[in-house]
Amino acid sequence: MPLNPRLMSGLLAAGVGVGVIRAGGWWFTLLLAVIVHLALVEFFGLARIKGIRAAVKTTLVACHVLLALTQLAAIGEFSAFQTLAAGVLPLAGSIICGWLLLQPITGSIADIAASIFGLFYLGFLPSHWLKLRAVEQFAELGSWAHRYELSSGLMPGLVVTLLALGLVLAADIGAYVCGKLFGRAPLSPVSPRKTIEGACGGTAAAAVVGASSAVVVGWPLPLLSGALLGLLVALFALVGDLTESMMKRDAGVKDSGDLIPGHGGILDRVDSYLFTPAVVFYFVAGLLPLIPA
C-alpha cells in the first residue's frame, strides 16, 4: 500500500530538519534561509491578491542579510555582528519606506505595512532560531547548562532548539487529538476547525512535555519552569497558526501555496514555528537565569 503523500513529505522534512539542526552552523542557516525565502514569496503572493504592492525584493534581501549577520554573531568571532544584526530591522524598515516613495506610483499605508510586517514576520522572528541554536554565545545560561553539557556532551543550544521544536509538535498533536475527541466550542472564526477544547489539550500536552524535559535537563524549579515554557510555546504557536489563517481568509485562499504535496505551502507548515523561537530564546536566556537554582 503506497504511503500517503502528506505522510511521506512530512517524514522527509522531519528527517532533513533534525539532521541539519544537529549539524548547526551555516547548514542550519542555509535551510532557514530557503524556508524564509519561500515563505516570503507566498506571503507577498497573499498580499498581491489584496492589491498590495510591497517592496518584495528589498524585504527579501533584508531578511537574508539579517540571517547571515545573526549567524556571524553566533560564531562569536566579532561582537560587532550582534550590533549589526540588531540594526537590520530599523534600517531596513527605513530603506523600504524610501524605496516605496521612489516608485512611479507612491506606496500606500498597506504597501509599507505589508513590507515591514514581512521583514518582522519572516526575518526578525525566524532569526531567533539561529540565536536559539547558539544560545550559549548570546547569553549566560546558568549552572544547569554547564552541568548538562558535561553529563551529556550536548551543547545547550542544540538541546533547547530541539526542545522548542518538540514543544510545538506536542502542542499540535495534543490539540489535534483533543479537538477530534472532545472538540465542540469553536475557538476563532478565522479557523473554524479549531476548538477551545483542542487548544486546551495542546497547551496541556506542551506543559507536560516542557516539565518532563526540564527535569531531564536540570533546570531550576523544573516542573514549574518547564510547564510555564510549554504553556507559552503552545499559546504563541496558536497565535502563529491563527495569524496565517487570518491572512489566508482575508485573501480568500485555502492554502498559502502548493509547494509541499499534501501540505499546501511552506507558510502553511511553518506558521506555528514563527513566533515560538523568540519566546523560548528570551525565556532560556532572560528569565531562567533569574530563577534560584
CSV table of C-alpha atoms in Angstrom, one decimal:
chain,number,residue,atom,x,y,z
A,1,MET,CA,0.0,0.0,0.0
A,2,PRO,CA,1.6,3.3,-1.1
A,3,LEU,CA,2.3,5.9,1.6
A,4,ASN,CA,0.2,9.0,1.7
A,5,PRO,CA,2.0,11.9,0.1
A,6,ARG,CA,1.3,14.1,3.1
A,7,LEU,CA,2.9,11.5,5.4
A,8,MET,CA,5.9,11.0,3.1
A,9,SER,CA,6.7,14.7,2.7
A,10,GLY,CA,6.2,15.2,6.4
A,11,LEU,CA,8.6,12.4,7.3
A,12,LEU,CA,11.2,13.6,4.8
A,13,ALA,CA,11.0,17.2,6.1
A,14,ALA,CA,11.3,16.0,9.7
A,15,GLY,CA,14.4,13.8,8.9
A,16,VAL,CA,16.2,16.6,7.0
A,17,GLY,CA,15.3,19.1,9.6
A,18,VAL,CA,16.7,17.1,12.5
A,19,GLY,CA,19.8,16.3,10.6
A,20,VAL,CA,20.5,19.9,9.7
A,21,ILE,CA,19.7,21.2,13.2
A,22,ARG,CA,22.2,18.6,14.6
A,23,ALA,CA,24.8,19.9,12.2
A,24,GLY,CA,24.0,23.6,13.1
A,25,GLY,CA,26.2,26.4,11.8
A,26,TRP,CA,25.8,27.6,8.2
A,27,TRP,CA,23.9,24.4,7.2
A,28,PHE,CA,21.1,25.4,9.6
A,29,THR,CA,21.3,29.0,8.4
A,30,LEU,CA,21.0,27.8,4.8
A,31,LEU,CA,18.0,25.7,5.5
A,32,LEU,CA,16.4,28.5,7.4
A,33,ALA,CA,17.1,31.0,4.6
A,34,VAL,CA,15.5,28.7,2.0
A,35,ILE,CA,12.4,28.3,4.2
A,36,VAL,CA,12.2,32.1,4.8
A,37,HIS,CA,12.6,32.9,1.1
A,38,LEU,CA,9.9,30.5,0.0
A,39,ALA,CA,7.6,31.6,2.8
A,40,LEU,CA,8.1,35.3,2.0
A,41,VAL,CA,7.2,34.7,-1.7
A,42,GLU,CA,4.0,33.1,-0.5
A,43,PHE,CA,3.3,35.9,1.9
A,44,PHE,CA,3.7,38.5,-0.7
A,45,GLY,CA,1.6,36.4,-3.0
A,46,LEU,CA,-1.2,36.7,-0.5
A,47,ALA,CA,-0.6,40.5,-0.3
A,48,ARG,CA,-0.7,40.8,-4.0
A,49,ILE,CA,-4.2,39.2,-4.1
A,50,LYS,CA,-5.3,42.1,-1.9
A,51,GLY,CA,-3.8,44.6,-4.4
A,52,ILE,CA,-0.9,45.4,-2.1
A,53,ARG,CA,2.4,46.4,-3.9
A,54,ALA,CA,5.0,45.5,-1.3
A,55,ALA,CA,8.8,46.1,-1.6
A,56,VAL,CA,9.3,42.4,-2.3
A,57,LYS,CA,13.0,42.3,-3.4
A,58,THR,CA,14.1,44.8,-0.8
A,59,THR,CA,12.4,42.8,2.0
A,60,LEU,CA,13.9,39.5,0.7
A,61,VAL,CA,17.4,40.9,0.7
A,62,ALA,CA,17.0,42.4,4.2
A,63,CYS,CA,15.8,39.1,5.6
A,64,HIS,CA,18.7,37.2,4.2
A,65,VAL,CA,21.2,39.9,5.4
A,66,LEU,CA,19.6,39.6,8.9
A,67,LEU,CA,20.0,35.8,8.9
A,68,ALA,CA,23.6,36.0,7.7
A,69,LEU,CA,24.6,38.6,10.4
A,70,THR,CA,22.8,36.6,13.1
A,71,GLN,CA,24.8,33.5,12.2
A,72,LEU,CA,28.1,35.5,12.1
A,73,ALA,CA,27.2,36.8,15.6
A,74,ALA,CA,26.5,33.2,16.7
A,75,ILE,CA,30.0,32.2,15.6
A,76,GLY,CA,31.2,34.7,18.2
A,77,GLU,CA,34.3,36.0,16.5
A,78,PHE,CA,33.3,39.6,16.2
A,79,SER,CA,30.9,41.1,18.7
A,80,ALA,CA,30.1,43.9,16.3
A,81,PHE,CA,28.0,41.4,14.3
A,82,GLN,CA,25.4,41.3,17.1
A,83,THR,CA,25.0,45.1,16.8
A,84,LEU,CA,24.8,45.0,13.1
A,85,ALA,CA,22.1,42.2,13.2
A,86,ALA,CA,20.1,44.3,15.7
A,87,GLY,CA,20.3,47.3,13.3
A,88,VAL,CA,18.8,45.4,10.3
A,89,LEU,CA,15.2,45.8,11.4
A,90,PRO,CA,15.1,49.6,11.9
A,91,LEU,CA,17.5,50.4,9.0
A,92,ALA,CA,15.8,48.1,6.5
A,93,GLY,CA,12.4,49.4,7.6
A,94,SER,CA,13.6,52.9,6.7
A,95,ILE,CA,15.0,51.7,3.3
A,96,ILE,CA,11.7,50.0,2.5
A,97,CYS,CA,9.8,53.2,3.1
A,98,GLY,CA,12.3,55.2,0.9
A,99,TRP,CA,12.0,52.6,-1.9
A,100,LEU,CA,8.2,52.8,-1.9
A,101,LEU,CA,8.4,56.6,-2.0
A,102,LEU,CA,10.5,56.4,-5.2
A,103,GLN,CA,8.1,54.2,-7.1
A,104,PRO,CA,6.2,55.7,-10.1
A,105,ILE,CA,3.0,55.1,-8.0
A,106,THR,CA,3.8,56.1,-4.4
A,107,GLY,CA,3.3,53.3,-2.0
A,108,SER,CA,0.3,53.2,0.3
A,109,ILE,CA,0.0,52.5,4.0
A,110,ALA,CA,-0.9,48.9,3.2
A,111,ASP,CA,2.3,48.6,1.0
A,112,ILE,CA,4.5,49.9,3.8
A,113,ALA,CA,2.8,47.8,6.4
A,114,ALA,CA,2.9,44.6,4.4
A,115,SER,CA,6.6,45.1,3.6
A,116,ILE,CA,7.7,45.9,7.2
A,117,PHE,CA,5.5,43.2,8.6
A,118,GLY,CA,7.1,40.7,6.2
A,119,LEU,CA,10.5,41.7,7.5
A,120,PHE,CA,9.4,41.2,11.0
A,121,TYR,CA,7.3,38.1,10.5
A,122,LEU,CA,9.7,36.2,8.2
A,123,GLY,CA,13.0,37.8,9.0
A,124,PHE,CA,13.3,39.0,12.6
A,125,LEU,CA,11.2,36.3,14.2
A,126,PRO,CA,12.8,33.3,12.4
A,127,SER,CA,16.3,34.7,13.1
A,128,HIS,CA,15.7,33.6,16.7
A,129,TRP,CA,16.1,30.0,15.6
A,130,LEU,CA,19.7,30.8,14.9
A,131,LYS,CA,20.1,32.6,18.2
A,132,LEU,CA,18.5,29.6,20.0
A,133,ARG,CA,20.8,27.1,18.3
A,134,ALA,CA,23.8,29.1,19.6
A,135,VAL,CA,22.2,30.4,22.7
A,136,GLU,CA,25.4,29.9,24.7
A,137,GLN,CA,27.0,32.6,22.5
A,138,PHE,CA,24.3,35.1,23.3
A,139,ALA,CA,23.7,34.8,27.0
A,140,GLU,CA,24.9,33.4,30.3
A,141,LEU,CA,22.6,30.5,30.9
A,142,GLY,CA,23.3,29.5,34.5
A,143,SER,CA,24.9,26.4,36.0
A,144,TRP,CA,22.3,24.0,34.5
A,145,ALA,CA,23.8,24.4,31.1
A,146,HIS,CA,27.4,23.6,32.1
A,147,ARG,CA,26.3,20.6,34.1
A,148,TYR,CA,24.1,19.2,31.3
A,149,GLU,CA,26.8,19.7,28.7
A,150,LEU,CA,29.4,17.9,30.9
A,151,SER,CA,27.0,15.0,31.6
A,152,SER,CA,25.6,14.5,28.1
A,153,GLY,CA,28.2,16.0,25.7
A,154,LEU,CA,25.4,18.1,24.0
A,155,MET,CA,25.6,21.8,23.6
A,156,PRO,CA,22.8,23.8,25.3
A,157,GLY,CA,21.8,25.4,22.0
A,158,LEU,CA,21.1,22.1,20.4
A,159,VAL,CA,19.1,20.9,23.4
A,160,VAL,CA,16.9,24.0,23.7
A,161,THR,CA,16.3,24.1,19.9
A,162,LEU,CA,15.1,20.5,19.8
A,163,LEU,CA,13.0,21.2,22.9
A,164,ALA,CA,11.4,24.2,21.2
A,165,LEU,CA,10.5,22.1,18.2
A,166,GLY,CA,9.3,19.3,20.5
A,167,LEU,CA,7.0,21.7,22.4
A,168,VAL,CA,5.4,23.0,19.2
A,169,LEU,CA,4.9,19.4,18.0
A,170,ALA,CA,3.4,18.4,21.3
A,171,ALA,CA,1.0,21.3,21.2
A,172,ASP,CA,0.0,20.4,17.6
A,173,ILE,CA,-0.6,16.7,18.4
A,174,GLY,CA,-2.4,17.5,21.7
A,175,ALA,CA,-4.7,20.0,20.0
A,176,TYR,CA,-5.4,17.6,17.2
A,177,VAL,CA,-6.3,14.6,19.4
A,178,CYS,CA,-8.3,16.6,21.9
A,179,GLY,CA,-10.1,18.5,19.2
A,180,LYS,CA,-11.1,15.3,17.4
A,181,LEU,CA,-12.2,13.6,20.6
A,182,PHE,CA,-13.8,16.4,22.6
A,183,GLY,CA,-14.0,19.5,20.3
A,184,ARG,CA,-17.3,21.3,20.5
A,185,ALA,CA,-16.8,25.1,21.0
A,186,PRO,CA,-15.2,27.0,18.1
A,187,LEU,CA,-12.0,28.9,19.0
A,188,SER,CA,-11.9,31.6,16.3
A,189,PRO,CA,-13.9,32.4,13.2
A,190,VAL,CA,-10.6,32.6,11.1
A,191,SER,CA,-10.1,28.9,11.6
A,192,PRO,CA,-13.5,27.1,12.0
A,193,ARG,CA,-11.9,23.7,12.6
A,194,LYS,CA,-10.1,24.8,15.8
A,195,THR,CA,-11.8,24.4,19.1
A,196,ILE,CA,-11.3,25.6,22.6
A,197,GLU,CA,-11.1,22.0,23.8
A,198,GLY,CA,-8.3,21.4,21.2
A,199,ALA,CA,-6.4,24.5,22.3
A,200,CYS,CA,-6.6,23.4,26.0
A,201,GLY,CA,-5.4,19.9,25.1
A,202,GLY,CA,-2.5,21.3,23.1
A,203,THR,CA,-1.5,23.6,25.9
A,204,ALA,CA,-1.6,20.8,28.5
A,205,ALA,CA,0.5,18.5,26.2
A,206,ALA,CA,3.1,21.1,25.8
A,207,ALA,CA,3.2,21.9,29.5
A,208,VAL,CA,3.7,18.2,30.3
A,209,VAL,CA,6.5,17.8,27.7
A,210,GLY,CA,8.1,21.0,29.0
A,211,ALA,CA,8.0,20.0,32.6
A,212,SER,CA,9.4,16.5,31.8
A,213,SER,CA,12.2,17.9,29.7
A,214,ALA,CA,13.1,20.5,32.3
A,215,VAL,CA,13.6,17.7,34.9
A,216,VAL,CA,15.9,15.8,32.5
A,217,VAL,CA,17.9,18.9,31.6
A,218,GLY,CA,18.2,20.1,35.1
A,219,TRP,CA,16.5,23.5,35.1
A,220,PRO,CA,15.9,25.3,38.4
A,221,LEU,CA,12.4,24.6,39.7
A,222,PRO,CA,12.0,22.2,36.7
A,223,LEU,CA,8.3,21.3,37.0
A,224,LEU,CA,7.3,25.0,37.2
A,225,SER,CA,9.7,26.5,34.7
A,226,GLY,CA,9.2,23.7,32.2
A,227,ALA,CA,5.4,23.8,32.4
A,228,LEU,CA,5.5,27.6,32.1
A,229,LEU,CA,7.6,27.4,28.9
A,230,GLY,CA,5.3,24.7,27.5
A,231,LEU,CA,2.3,27.0,28.2
A,232,LEU,CA,3.9,30.0,26.5
A,233,VAL,CA,5.0,28.0,23.4
A,234,ALA,CA,1.6,26.5,23.0
A,235,LEU,CA,0.0,29.9,23.1
A,236,PHE,CA,2.4,31.6,20.8
A,237,ALA,CA,2.3,28.6,18.3
A,238,LEU,CA,-1.5,29.0,18.3
A,239,VAL,CA,-1.1,32.8,17.6
A,240,GLY,CA,1.2,32.0,14.7
A,241,ASP,CA,-1.3,29.5,13.3
A,242,LEU,CA,-4.3,31.8,13.6
A,243,THR,CA,-2.3,34.7,12.2
A,244,GLU,CA,-1.6,32.8,9.0
A,245,SER,CA,-5.2,31.6,8.9
A,246,MET,CA,-6.4,35.2,9.2
A,247,MET,CA,-4.2,36.2,6.2
A,248,LYS,CA,-5.4,33.4,4.0
A,249,ARG,CA,-9.1,34.1,4.9
A,250,ASP,CA,-8.6,37.7,4.0
A,251,ALA,CA,-7.0,36.8,0.7
A,252,GLY,CA,-9.7,34.2,0.0
A,253,VAL,CA,-7.5,31.2,-0.4
A,254,LYS,CA,-7.4,27.8,1.2
A,255,ASP,CA,-3.6,27.3,1.2
A,256,SER,CA,-0.7,29.8,1.0
A,257,GLY,CA,0.8,27.7,-1.8
A,258,ASP,CA,1.1,24.2,-3.2
A,259,LEU,CA,4.8,23.5,-2.9
A,260,ILE,CA,4.6,20.6,-0.5
A,261,PRO,CA,2.4,17.6,-1.6
A,262,GLY,CA,-0.5,17.1,0.7
A,263,HIS,CA,0.5,20.0,3.0
A,264,GLY,CA,-0.1,23.2,0.9
A,265,GLY,CA,2.6,25.9,1.0
A,266,ILE,CA,5.6,26.4,3.1
A,267,LEU,CA,3.8,29.1,5.2
A,268,ASP,CA,1.1,26.6,6.0
A,269,ARG,CA,3.7,24.3,7.6
A,270,VAL,CA,5.8,26.8,9.4
A,271,ASP,CA,3.2,29.2,10.8
A,272,SER,CA,3.3,27.6,14.3
A,273,TYR,CA,7.1,27.9,14.3
A,274,LEU,CA,7.5,31.6,13.6
A,275,PHE,CA,6.6,33.2,17.0
A,276,THR,CA,7.9,30.4,19.2
A,277,PRO,CA,11.7,30.7,18.9
A,278,ALA,CA,11.8,34.2,20.3
A,279,VAL,CA,9.7,33.0,23.3
A,280,VAL,CA,12.0,30.1,24.0
A,281,PHE,CA,15.1,32.2,23.5
A,282,TYR,CA,14.1,35.0,25.8
A,283,PHE,CA,12.8,32.5,28.4
A,284,VAL,CA,16.0,30.5,28.4
A,285,ALA,CA,18.4,33.4,28.1
A,286,GLY,CA,16.5,36.0,30.2
A,287,LEU,CA,14.0,34.5,32.6
A,288,LEU,CA,15.5,31.2,33.5
A,289,PRO,CA,18.8,32.6,34.9
A,290,LEU,CA,16.7,34.7,37.4
A,291,ILE,CA,15.2,31.5,39.0
A,292,PRO,CA,17.2,30.4,42.0
A,293,ALA,CA,19.0,27.1,41.4
